[in-house]
Structure formats: structure tokens, C-alpha cells
PDB file of C-alpha atoms and ligand atoms in Angstrom:
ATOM      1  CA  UNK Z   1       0.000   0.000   0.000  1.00 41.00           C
ATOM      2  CA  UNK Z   2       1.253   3.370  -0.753  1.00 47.00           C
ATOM      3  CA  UNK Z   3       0.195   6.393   0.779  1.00 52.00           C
ATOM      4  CA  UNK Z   4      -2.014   9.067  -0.881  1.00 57.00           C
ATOM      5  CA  UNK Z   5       0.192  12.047  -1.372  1.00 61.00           C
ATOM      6  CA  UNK Z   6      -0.394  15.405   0.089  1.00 66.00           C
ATOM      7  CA  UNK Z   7      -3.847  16.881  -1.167  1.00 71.00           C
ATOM      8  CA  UNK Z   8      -5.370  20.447  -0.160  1.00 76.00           C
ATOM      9  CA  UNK Z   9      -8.753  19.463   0.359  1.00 87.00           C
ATOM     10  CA  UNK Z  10     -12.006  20.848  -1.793  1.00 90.00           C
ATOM     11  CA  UNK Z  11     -13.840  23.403   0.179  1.00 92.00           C
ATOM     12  CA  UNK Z  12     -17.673  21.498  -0.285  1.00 94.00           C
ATOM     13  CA  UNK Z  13     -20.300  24.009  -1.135  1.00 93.00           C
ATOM     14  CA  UNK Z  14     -23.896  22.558  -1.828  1.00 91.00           C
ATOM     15  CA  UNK Z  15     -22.721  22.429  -5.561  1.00 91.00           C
ATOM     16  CA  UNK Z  16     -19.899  20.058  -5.232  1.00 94.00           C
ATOM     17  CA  UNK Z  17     -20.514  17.878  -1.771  1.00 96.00           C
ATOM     18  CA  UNK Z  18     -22.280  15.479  -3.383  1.00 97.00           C
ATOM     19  CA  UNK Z  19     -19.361  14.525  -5.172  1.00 97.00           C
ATOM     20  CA  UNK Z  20     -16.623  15.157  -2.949  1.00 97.00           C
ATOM     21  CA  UNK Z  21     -18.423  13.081  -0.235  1.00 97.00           C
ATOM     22  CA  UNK Z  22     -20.249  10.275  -3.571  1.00 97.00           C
ATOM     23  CA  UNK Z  23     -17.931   7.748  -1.988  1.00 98.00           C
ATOM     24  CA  UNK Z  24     -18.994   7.416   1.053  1.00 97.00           C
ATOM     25  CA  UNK Z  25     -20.945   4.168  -0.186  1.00 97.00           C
ATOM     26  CA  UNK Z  26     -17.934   3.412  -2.763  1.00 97.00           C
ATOM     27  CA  UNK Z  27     -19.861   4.990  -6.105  1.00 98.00           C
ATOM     28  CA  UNK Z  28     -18.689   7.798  -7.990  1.00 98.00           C
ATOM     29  CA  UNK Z  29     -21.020  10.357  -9.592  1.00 98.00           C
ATOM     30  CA  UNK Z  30     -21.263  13.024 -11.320  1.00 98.00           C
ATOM     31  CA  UNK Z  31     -23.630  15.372 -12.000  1.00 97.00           C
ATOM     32  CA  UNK Z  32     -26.115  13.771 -15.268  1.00 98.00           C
ATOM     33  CA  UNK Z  33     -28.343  16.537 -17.409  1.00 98.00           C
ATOM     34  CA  UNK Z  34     -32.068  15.403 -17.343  1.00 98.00           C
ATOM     35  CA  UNK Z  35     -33.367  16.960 -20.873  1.00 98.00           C
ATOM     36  CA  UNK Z  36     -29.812  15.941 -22.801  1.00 98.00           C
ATOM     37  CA  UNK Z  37     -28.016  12.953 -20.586  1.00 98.00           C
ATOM     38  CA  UNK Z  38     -24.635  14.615 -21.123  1.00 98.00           C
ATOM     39  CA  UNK Z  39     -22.928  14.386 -17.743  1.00 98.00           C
ATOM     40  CA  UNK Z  40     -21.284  17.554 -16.454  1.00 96.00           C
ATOM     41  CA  UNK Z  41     -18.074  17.869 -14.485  1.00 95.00           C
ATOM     42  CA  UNK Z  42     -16.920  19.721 -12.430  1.00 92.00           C
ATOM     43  CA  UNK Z  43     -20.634  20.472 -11.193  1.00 93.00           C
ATOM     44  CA  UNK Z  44     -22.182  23.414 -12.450  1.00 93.00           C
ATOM     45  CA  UNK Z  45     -25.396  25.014 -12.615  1.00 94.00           C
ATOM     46  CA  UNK Z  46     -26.315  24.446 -16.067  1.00 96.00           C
ATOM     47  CA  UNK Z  47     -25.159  21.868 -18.618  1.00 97.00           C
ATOM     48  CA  UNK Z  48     -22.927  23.498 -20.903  1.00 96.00           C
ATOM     49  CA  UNK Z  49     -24.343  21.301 -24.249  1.00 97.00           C
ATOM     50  CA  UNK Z  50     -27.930  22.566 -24.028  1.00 98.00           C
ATOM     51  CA  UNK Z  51     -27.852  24.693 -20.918  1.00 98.00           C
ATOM     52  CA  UNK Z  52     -30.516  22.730 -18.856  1.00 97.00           C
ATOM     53  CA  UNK Z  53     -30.712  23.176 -15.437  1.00 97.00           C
ATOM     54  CA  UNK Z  54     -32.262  19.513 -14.357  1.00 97.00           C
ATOM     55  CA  UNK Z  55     -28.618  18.705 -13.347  1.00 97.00           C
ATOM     56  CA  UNK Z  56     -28.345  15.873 -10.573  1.00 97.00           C
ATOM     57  CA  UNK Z  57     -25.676  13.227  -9.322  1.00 97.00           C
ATOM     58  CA  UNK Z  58     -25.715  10.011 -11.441  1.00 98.00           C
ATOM     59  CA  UNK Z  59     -23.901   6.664 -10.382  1.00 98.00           C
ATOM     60  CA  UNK Z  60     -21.272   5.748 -12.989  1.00 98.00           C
ATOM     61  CA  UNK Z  61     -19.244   2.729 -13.135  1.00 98.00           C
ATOM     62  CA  UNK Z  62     -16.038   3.897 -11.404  1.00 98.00           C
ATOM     63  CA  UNK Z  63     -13.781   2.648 -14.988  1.00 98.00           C
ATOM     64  CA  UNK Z  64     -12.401   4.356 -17.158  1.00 98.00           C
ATOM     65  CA  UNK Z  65      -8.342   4.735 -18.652  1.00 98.00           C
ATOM     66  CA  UNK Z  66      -5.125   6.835 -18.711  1.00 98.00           C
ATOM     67  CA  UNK Z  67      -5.744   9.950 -20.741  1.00 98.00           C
ATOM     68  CA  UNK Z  68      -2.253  11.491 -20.309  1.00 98.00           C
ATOM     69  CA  UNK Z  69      -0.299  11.989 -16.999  1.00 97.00           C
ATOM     70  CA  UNK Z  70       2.731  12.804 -15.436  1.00 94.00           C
ATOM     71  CA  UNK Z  71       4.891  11.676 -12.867  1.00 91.00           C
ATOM     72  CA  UNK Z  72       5.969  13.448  -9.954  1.00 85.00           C
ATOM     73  CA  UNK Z  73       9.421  13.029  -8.694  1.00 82.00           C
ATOM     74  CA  UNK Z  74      10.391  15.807  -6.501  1.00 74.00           C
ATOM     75  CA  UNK Z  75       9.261  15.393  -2.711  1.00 70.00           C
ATOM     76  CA  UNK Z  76       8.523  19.204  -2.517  1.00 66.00           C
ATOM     77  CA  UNK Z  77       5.060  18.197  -0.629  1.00 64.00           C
ATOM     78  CA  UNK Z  78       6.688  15.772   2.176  1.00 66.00           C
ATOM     79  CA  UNK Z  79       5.843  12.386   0.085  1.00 66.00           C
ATOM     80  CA  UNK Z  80       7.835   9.966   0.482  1.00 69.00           C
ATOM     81  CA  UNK Z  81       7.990   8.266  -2.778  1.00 79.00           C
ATOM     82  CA  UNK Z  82       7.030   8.772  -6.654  1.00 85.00           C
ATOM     83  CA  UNK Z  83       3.532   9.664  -6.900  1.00 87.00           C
ATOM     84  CA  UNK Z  84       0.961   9.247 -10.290  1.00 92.00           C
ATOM     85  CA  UNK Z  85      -0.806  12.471 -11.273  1.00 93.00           C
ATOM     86  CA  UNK Z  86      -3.468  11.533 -14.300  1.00 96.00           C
ATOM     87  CA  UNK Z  87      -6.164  12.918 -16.255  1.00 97.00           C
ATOM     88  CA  UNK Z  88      -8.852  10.141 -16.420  1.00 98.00           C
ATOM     89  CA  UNK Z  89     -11.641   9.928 -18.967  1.00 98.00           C
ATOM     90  CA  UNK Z  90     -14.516   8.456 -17.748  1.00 98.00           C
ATOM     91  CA  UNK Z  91     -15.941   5.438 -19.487  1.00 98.00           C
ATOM     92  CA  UNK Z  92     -19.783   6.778 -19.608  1.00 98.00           C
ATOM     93  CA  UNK Z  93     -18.662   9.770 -22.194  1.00 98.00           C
ATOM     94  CA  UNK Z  94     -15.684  11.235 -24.286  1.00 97.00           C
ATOM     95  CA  UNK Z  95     -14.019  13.973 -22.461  1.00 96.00           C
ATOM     96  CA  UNK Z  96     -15.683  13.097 -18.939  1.00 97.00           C
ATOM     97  CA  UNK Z  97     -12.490  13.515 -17.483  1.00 97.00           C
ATOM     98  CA  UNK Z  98     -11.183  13.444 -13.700  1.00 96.00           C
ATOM     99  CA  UNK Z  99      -7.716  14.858 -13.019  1.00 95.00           C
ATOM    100  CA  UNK Z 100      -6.281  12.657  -9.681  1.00 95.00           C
ATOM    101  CA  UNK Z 101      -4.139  10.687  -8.484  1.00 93.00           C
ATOM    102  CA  UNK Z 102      -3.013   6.775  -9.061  1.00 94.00           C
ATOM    103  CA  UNK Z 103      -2.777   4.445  -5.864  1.00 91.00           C
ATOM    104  CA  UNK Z 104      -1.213   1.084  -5.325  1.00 91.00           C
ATOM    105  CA  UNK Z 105      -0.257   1.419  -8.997  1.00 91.00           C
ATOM    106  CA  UNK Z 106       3.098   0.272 -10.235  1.00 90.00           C
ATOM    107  CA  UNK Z 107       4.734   3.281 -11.976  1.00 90.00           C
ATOM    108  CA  UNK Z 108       6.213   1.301 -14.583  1.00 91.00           C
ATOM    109  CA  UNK Z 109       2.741   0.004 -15.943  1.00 92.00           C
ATOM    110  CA  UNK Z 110       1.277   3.405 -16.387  1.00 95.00           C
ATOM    111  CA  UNK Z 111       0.512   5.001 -19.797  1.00 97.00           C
ATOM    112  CA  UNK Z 112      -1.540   6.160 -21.788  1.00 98.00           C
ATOM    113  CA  UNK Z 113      -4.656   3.618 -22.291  1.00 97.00           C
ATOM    114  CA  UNK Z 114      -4.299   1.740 -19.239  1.00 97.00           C
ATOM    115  CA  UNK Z 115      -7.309   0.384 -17.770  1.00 98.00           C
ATOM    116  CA  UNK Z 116      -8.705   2.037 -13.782  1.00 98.00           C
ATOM    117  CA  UNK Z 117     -11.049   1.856 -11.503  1.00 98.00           C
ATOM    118  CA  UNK Z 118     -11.938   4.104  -8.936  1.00 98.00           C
ATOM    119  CA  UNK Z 119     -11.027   3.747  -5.210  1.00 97.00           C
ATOM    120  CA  UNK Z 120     -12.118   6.733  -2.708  1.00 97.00           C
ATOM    121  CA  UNK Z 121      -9.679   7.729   0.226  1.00 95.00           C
ATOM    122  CA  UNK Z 122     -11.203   9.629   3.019  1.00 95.00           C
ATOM    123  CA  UNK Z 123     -10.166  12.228   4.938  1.00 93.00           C
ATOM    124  CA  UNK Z 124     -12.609  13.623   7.096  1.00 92.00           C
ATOM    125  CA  UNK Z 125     -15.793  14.669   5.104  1.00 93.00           C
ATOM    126  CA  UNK Z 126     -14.007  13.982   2.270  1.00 96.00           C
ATOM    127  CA  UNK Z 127     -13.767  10.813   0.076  1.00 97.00           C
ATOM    128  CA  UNK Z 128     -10.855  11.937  -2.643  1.00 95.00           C
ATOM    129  CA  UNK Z 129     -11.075   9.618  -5.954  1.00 97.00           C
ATOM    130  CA  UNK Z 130      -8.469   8.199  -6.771  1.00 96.00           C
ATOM    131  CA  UNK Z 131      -7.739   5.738  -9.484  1.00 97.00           C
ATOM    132  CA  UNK Z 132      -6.001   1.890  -9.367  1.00 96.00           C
ATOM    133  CA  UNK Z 133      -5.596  -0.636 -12.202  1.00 95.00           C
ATOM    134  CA  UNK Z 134      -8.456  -2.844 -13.428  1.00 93.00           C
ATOM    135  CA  UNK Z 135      -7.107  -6.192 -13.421  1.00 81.00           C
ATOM    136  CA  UNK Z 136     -10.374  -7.666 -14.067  1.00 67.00           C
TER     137      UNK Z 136
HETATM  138 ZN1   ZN F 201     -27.987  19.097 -21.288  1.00 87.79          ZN
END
């Protein structure tokens, strides 16, 4: 297991708690537009395709691959070892991407394409997602 590196928390407003605290039961959401079905991140009033307002949190299924990323070497923040940062796209839509970090990931299988799932670490109020290879 290797630890989480150093996040500044979200400050949760009633916009974005539902999915800064959507692991709590393990599921990630995101916010889902009722008239088009595009989903909408990071949450926002009004979908930007047709500019509904009947937004709300939708379960997805947590997978979804390696966009691009980068690797962080430098322990400027106090961790300890190499750390993953990675734009994720979202298997329910093209461009649905989260950017995060990978955990109990060897660094030498990561690229571009590689296959994730989602894991949640909490701190406090706060369930980060984070991303770990799909060996399924
Ligand atoms: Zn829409």
C-alpha cells in the first residue's frame, strides 16, 4: 500500500458535496443533465451542451483509462515516494475527465490507455477519488 500524497482538500459548497463526499458508499457520480443525458463535471449550474438546469448526481461505473499523466518526482510536498498524477476519462462519455491521483499502482505500468477503476480515500468529510488498475 502506498500512501495518498499530500492533497489540499475541496472546500464542499452545496454544488460540489455530493461529489466530494459520492464515496462514502464506494460509487462515484457526477452530475447527469435530465433533458440531454450529457454528464457535467466539475458540477455546475447548467449543462454546458444545451444549458438545462435539471442537473443531478448520477452513479457511474467507477472505470475508465489513462488519458495522459505525469509523474511526480520531486518530494517538494513531504511524500515519500514517486507519486501518479493523471487525467482520467470516464468510461460513460468522451471527455468526462477526472484529473487525480493513481494508488497502489506500479509506476512502470502506467501510460496512456491503461485500464482504472476508482477507489475513494477519506479524509474527514471527504472521500478523494483516486484511481487503481483494473485487473479484471
Ligand atoms: Zn444538457
Amino acid at each position: 500500500m502506498s500512501a495518498a500524497p499530500f492533497r489540499v482538500l475541496p472546500h464542499l459548497d452545496d454544488e460540489n458535496r455530493f461529489f466530494w463526499t459520492s464515496g462514502a458508499d464506494g460509487q462515484l457520480r457526477f452530475l447527469r443533465c435530465g433533458d440531454c443525458s450529457e454528464y457535467v463535471h466539475p458540477p455546475a449550474p447548467e449543462c454546458p451542451a444545451c444549458a438545462g438546469r435539471r442537473l443531478s448526481p448520477e452513479v457511474v461505473s467507477g472505470r475508465g483509462e489513462v488519458f495522459s499523466y505525469t509523474i511526480n518526482h520531486q518530494q517538494w510536498d513531504g511524500s515519500p515516494e514517486p507519486y501518479v498524477i493523471a487525467l482520467v476519462e470516464i468510461d460513460e462519455q468522451i471527455g468526462l475527465r477526472l484529473t487525480t491521483n493513481l494508488a497502489d499502482i506500479d509506476i512502470d505500468r502506467v501510460g496512456v490507455g491503461l485500464r482504472l477503476k476508482v477507489c475513494f480515500e477519506q479524509q474527514g468529510d471527504v472521500f478523494l477519488p483516486m484511481f487503481t488498475g483494473d485487473d479484471r
